[in-house]
Tab-separated table of C-alpha atoms in Angstrom:
chain	number	residue	atom	x	y	z
A	114	ILE	CA	33.170	-0.062	35.470
A	115	LEU	CA	33.279	-1.152	31.843
A	116	ASN	CA	35.575	-4.038	31.048
A	117	VAL	CA	37.825	-3.770	28.015
A	118	GLU	CA	40.173	-6.688	27.477
A	119	GLN	CA	43.064	-7.206	25.113
A	120	SER	CA	44.907	-10.344	24.175
A	121	PRO	CA	47.576	-11.405	24.144
A	122	GLN	CA	49.224	-9.319	26.851
A	123	SER	CA	52.539	-9.468	24.983
A	124	LEU	CA	53.813	-10.894	21.751
A	125	HIS	CA	57.205	-11.508	20.185
A	126	VAL	CA	57.401	-11.989	16.436
A	127	GLN	CA	60.186	-12.152	13.873
A	128	GLU	CA	60.676	-9.388	11.340
A	129	GLY	CA	58.495	-10.123	8.328
A	130	ASP	CA	55.869	-12.086	10.246
A	131	SER	CA	52.264	-11.004	10.164
A	132	THR	CA	50.400	-10.837	13.432
A	133	ASN	CA	47.121	-9.831	14.995
A	134	PHE	CA	45.667	-9.014	18.390
A	135	THR	CA	42.209	-8.787	19.872
A	136	CYS	CA	40.245	-6.182	21.773
A	137	SER	CA	37.013	-7.211	23.535
A	138	PHE	CA	34.512	-4.667	24.754
A	139	PRO	CA	30.884	-4.421	25.899
A	140	SER	CA	28.444	-4.739	23.005
A	141	SER	CA	25.913	-2.365	24.593
A	142	ASN	CA	26.049	1.456	24.548
A	143	PHE	CA	28.714	1.344	21.866
A	144	TYR	CA	29.704	4.527	20.067
A	145	ALA	CA	33.231	3.982	18.785
A	146	LEU	CA	36.313	1.838	19.206
A	147	HIS	CA	39.724	3.463	19.086
A	148	TRP	CA	43.144	1.948	18.466
A	149	TYR	CA	46.320	3.664	19.646
A	150	ARG	CA	49.991	2.915	19.198
A	151	TRP	CA	52.230	3.661	22.165
A	152	GLU	CA	55.982	3.560	21.761
A	153	THR	CA	58.206	3.399	24.814
A	154	ALA	CA	58.997	6.837	26.283
A	155	LYS	CA	56.464	8.503	24.002
A	156	SER	CA	52.754	9.308	24.164
A	157	PRO	CA	49.943	7.210	22.686
A	158	GLU	CA	49.130	8.098	19.093
A	159	ALA	CA	45.799	7.424	17.435
A	160	LEU	CA	45.690	4.785	14.698
A	161	PHE	CA	41.996	4.289	13.997
A	162	VAL	CA	38.568	5.340	15.170
A	163	MET	CA	35.906	2.839	14.152
A	164	THR	CA	32.185	3.337	14.574
A	165	LEU	CA	30.208	0.986	12.324
A	166	ASN	CA	29.766	-2.747	12.636
A	167	GLY	CA	31.849	-4.360	9.914
A	168	ASP	CA	34.156	-1.350	9.626
A	169	GLU	CA	37.597	-2.052	8.242
A	170	LYS	CA	40.341	0.564	8.415
A	171	LYS	CA	43.840	0.462	6.982
A	172	LYS	CA	46.974	2.550	7.383
A	173	GLY	CA	49.968	1.163	5.549
A	174	ARG	CA	50.654	-2.343	6.842
A	175	ILE	CA	48.276	-1.982	9.775
A	176	SER	CA	44.562	-2.688	9.522
A	177	ALA	CA	41.665	-3.196	11.898
A	178	THR	CA	38.209	-4.727	11.825
A	179	LEU	CA	35.204	-4.184	14.052
A	180	ASN	CA	32.338	-6.385	15.203
A	181	THR	CA	30.050	-4.385	17.463
A	182	LYS	CA	27.413	-7.114	17.799
A	183	GLU	CA	29.791	-9.536	19.458
A	184	GLY	CA	32.032	-6.860	20.968
A	185	TYR	CA	35.455	-7.390	19.461
A	186	SER	CA	37.986	-5.743	17.185
A	187	TYR	CA	41.105	-7.167	15.574
A	188	LEU	CA	44.278	-5.267	14.760
A	189	TYR	CA	46.465	-6.790	12.048
A	190	ILE	CA	50.058	-5.983	11.169
A	191	LYS	CA	51.338	-7.380	7.891
A	192	GLY	CA	55.061	-8.003	7.488
A	193	SER	CA	56.073	-6.727	10.944
A	194	GLN	CA	59.101	-4.449	11.152
A	195	PRO	CA	61.210	-3.587	14.219
A	196	GLU	CA	59.722	-0.076	14.181
A	197	ASP	CA	56.293	-1.646	14.806
A	198	SER	CA	57.459	-2.583	18.294
A	199	ALA	CA	55.117	-0.777	20.676
A	200	THR	CA	52.149	-1.277	22.938
A	201	TYR	CA	48.844	-1.262	21.080
A	202	LEU	CA	45.896	0.045	23.048
A	203	CYS	CA	42.233	-0.124	22.254
A	204	ALA	CA	39.678	2.180	23.878
A	205	PHE	CA	35.930	1.751	24.169
A	206	ASP	CA	34.096	5.002	23.481
A	207	ASN	CA	30.828	5.049	25.367
A	208	TYR	CA	28.915	7.985	23.950
A	209	GLY	CA	28.448	10.787	26.421
A	210	GLN	CA	30.459	8.963	29.062
A	211	ASN	CA	34.172	8.516	28.653
A	212	PHE	CA	36.871	6.415	27.139
A	213	VAL	CA	37.836	3.117	28.724
A	214	PHE	CA	41.213	1.821	27.681
A	215	GLY	CA	42.229	-1.794	27.560
A	216	PRO	CA	45.490	-2.875	29.202
A	217	GLY	CA	47.288	-3.080	25.856
A	218	THR	CA	49.213	-5.665	23.851
A	219	ARG	CA	52.966	-5.213	23.926
A	220	LEU	CA	54.503	-6.180	20.581
A	221	SER	CA	58.207	-6.842	20.113
A	222	VAL	CA	59.453	-7.397	16.578
A	223	LEU	CA	62.829	-9.126	16.511
A	224	PRO	CA	65.168	-8.365	13.601
B	207	ASN	CA	51.704	23.492	16.195
B	208	ALA	CA	52.313	22.622	19.873
B	209	GLY	CA	49.361	20.225	20.341
B	210	VAL	CA	48.999	19.188	23.993
B	211	THR	CA	51.611	20.580	26.362
B	212	GLN	CA	52.129	19.189	29.843
B	213	THR	CA	54.331	20.611	32.564
B	214	PRO	CA	56.362	19.616	34.449
B	215	LYS	CA	57.859	16.487	32.877
B	216	PHE	CA	59.126	15.189	36.202
B	217	GLN	CA	58.238	15.967	39.804
B	218	VAL	CA	59.139	14.599	43.219
B	219	LEU	CA	56.857	15.406	46.136
B	220	LYS	CA	56.781	14.586	49.790
B	221	THR	CA	53.686	13.015	51.300
B	222	GLY	CA	51.154	15.702	52.119
B	223	GLN	CA	52.419	18.285	49.671
B	224	SER	CA	50.114	19.709	47.052
B	225	MET	CA	50.866	20.592	43.456
B	226	THR	CA	49.263	21.328	40.112
B	227	LEU	CA	50.027	19.539	36.875
B	228	GLN	CA	49.485	21.858	33.965
B	229	CYS	CA	47.915	20.919	30.627
B	230	ALA	CA	47.283	23.204	27.684
B	231	GLN	CA	46.142	22.528	24.128
B	232	ASP	CA	46.081	24.835	21.141
B	233	MET	CA	43.740	22.852	18.895
B	234	ASN	CA	40.497	24.386	20.200
B	235	HIS	CA	39.394	20.966	21.442
B	236	GLU	CA	36.322	20.824	23.630
B	237	TYR	CA	37.117	17.537	25.346
B	238	MET	CA	40.070	17.219	27.706
B	239	SER	CA	40.978	14.496	30.124
B	240	TRP	CA	43.571	13.291	32.612
B	241	TYR	CA	44.807	9.705	32.880
B	242	ARG	CA	47.236	7.943	35.091
B	243	GLN	CA	49.312	5.040	33.910
B	244	ASP	CA	50.520	2.404	36.333
B	245	PRO	CA	52.371	-0.830	35.542
B	246	GLY	CA	49.953	-3.554	34.510
B	247	MET	CA	46.960	-1.222	34.821
B	248	GLY	CA	46.876	0.588	31.511
B	249	LEU	CA	45.478	4.114	31.296
B	250	ARG	CA	42.850	4.984	33.885
B	251	LEU	CA	40.702	8.078	33.620
B	252	ILE	CA	40.924	10.517	36.523
B	253	HIS	CA	38.782	13.475	35.441
B	254	TYR	CA	37.478	14.823	32.177
B	255	SER	CA	35.865	17.941	30.778
B	256	VAL	CA	33.517	18.340	27.826
B	257	GLY	CA	33.967	22.101	27.669
B	258	ALA	CA	34.899	25.194	29.618
B	259	GLY	CA	33.161	25.251	32.975
B	260	ILE	CA	32.208	21.557	32.851
B	261	THR	CA	34.127	18.785	34.555
B	262	ASP	CA	33.282	15.269	35.690
B	263	GLN	CA	34.882	12.362	37.474
B	264	GLY	CA	36.407	9.386	35.785
B	265	GLU	CA	37.328	5.995	37.184
B	266	VAL	CA	39.886	7.104	39.805
B	267	PRO	CA	39.123	10.701	40.903
B	268	ASN	CA	39.902	10.508	44.634
B	269	GLY	CA	42.704	12.819	45.735
B	270	TYR	CA	42.547	14.935	42.575
B	271	ASN	CA	40.789	18.134	41.651
B	272	VAL	CA	40.293	19.803	38.264
B	273	SER	CA	38.817	22.960	36.823
B	274	ARG	CA	38.284	24.193	33.268
B	275	SER	CA	38.083	27.957	33.164
B	276	THR	CA	39.190	28.185	29.518
B	277	THR	CA	38.994	25.889	26.496
B	278	GLU	CA	42.790	25.694	26.357
B	279	ASP	CA	43.733	24.779	29.925
B	280	PHE	CA	42.873	21.825	32.148
B	281	PRO	CA	45.053	21.711	35.282
B	282	LEU	CA	45.080	18.716	37.623
B	283	ARG	CA	45.573	19.415	41.315
B	284	LEU	CA	46.857	16.955	43.855
B	285	LEU	CA	45.421	18.121	47.135
B	286	SER	CA	47.610	16.174	49.569
B	287	ALA	CA	50.021	13.870	47.786
B	288	ALA	CA	50.218	10.220	48.825
B	289	PRO	CA	52.676	7.505	47.750
B	290	SER	CA	49.767	5.781	45.951
B	291	GLN	CA	49.719	8.732	43.563
B	292	THR	CA	53.172	7.890	42.257
B	293	SER	CA	52.451	7.375	38.583
B	294	VAL	CA	52.814	8.759	35.090
B	295	TYR	CA	50.101	11.261	34.266
B	296	PHE	CA	48.865	11.993	30.761
B	297	CYS	CA	46.636	14.793	29.618
B	298	ALA	CA	44.674	14.321	26.399
B	299	SER	CA	42.290	16.329	24.252
B	300	SER	CA	39.929	15.685	21.349
B	301	TYR	CA	37.468	17.743	19.360
B	302	SER	CA	34.493	16.024	20.980
B	303	ALA	CA	33.648	13.731	23.868
B	304	SER	CA	32.895	10.843	21.519
B	305	GLY	CA	34.172	9.687	18.183
B	306	GLY	CA	37.269	11.848	18.058
B	307	ALA	CA	40.805	10.567	18.346
B	308	GLN	CA	42.551	11.776	21.472
B	309	TYR	CA	45.818	13.667	21.336
B	310	PHE	CA	48.106	13.048	24.272
B	311	GLY	CA	50.672	15.201	26.000
B	312	ALA	CA	54.176	13.935	26.716
B	313	GLY	CA	53.315	12.892	30.265
B	314	THR	CA	54.400	13.880	33.763
B	315	ARG	CA	56.291	11.362	35.866
B	316	LEU	CA	55.412	11.957	39.508
B	317	SER	CA	57.033	10.349	42.522
B	318	VAL	CA	55.595	10.824	45.996
B	319	LEU	CA	57.961	9.912	48.812
């Protein structure tokens, strides 16, 4: 079973703070790394799919980087807002196999 | 555009009963999958399919059965429900088995008494 880890498990920040979390994954048999945003009582929604070492993706105030050689990805949120409160999941995409999700980082942004 | 539709949204079963969770997508996606979500465990893959007529086991397949007779539908069958199958179940689809973002259904909350 592939091991995908995320840290921290949960995080509380003040509105306006910038923050980041980590996803660690196996560096072998890598195809893609996915980030999802999961709001309470809703379904996970895709943020980014990253495939190349050194990839950087950005959507509004949220960005992500990828290091496939050392097996980690960072998700950054700049100027956190209460509506950013959610669980952020990463998923390791092992080509021809299946997705393995990490346990998630639960973010709470306090107004 | 409906996306991924799961039914029912809620279900209560007694131990030993069987049932089918329905999943349908209208995006012509080849890849479909079922996950269960338990507190502290994240999403765990039950079964997946890379196309009509092709299914395979994920991380936690025991007690579940799937089939994929059409591109659109991917039902999950609980053969003989057990309390350990109390969970929230999500169906997801993507255009390919790798590299494509997954689109999730709204989930089915199942309780087995």
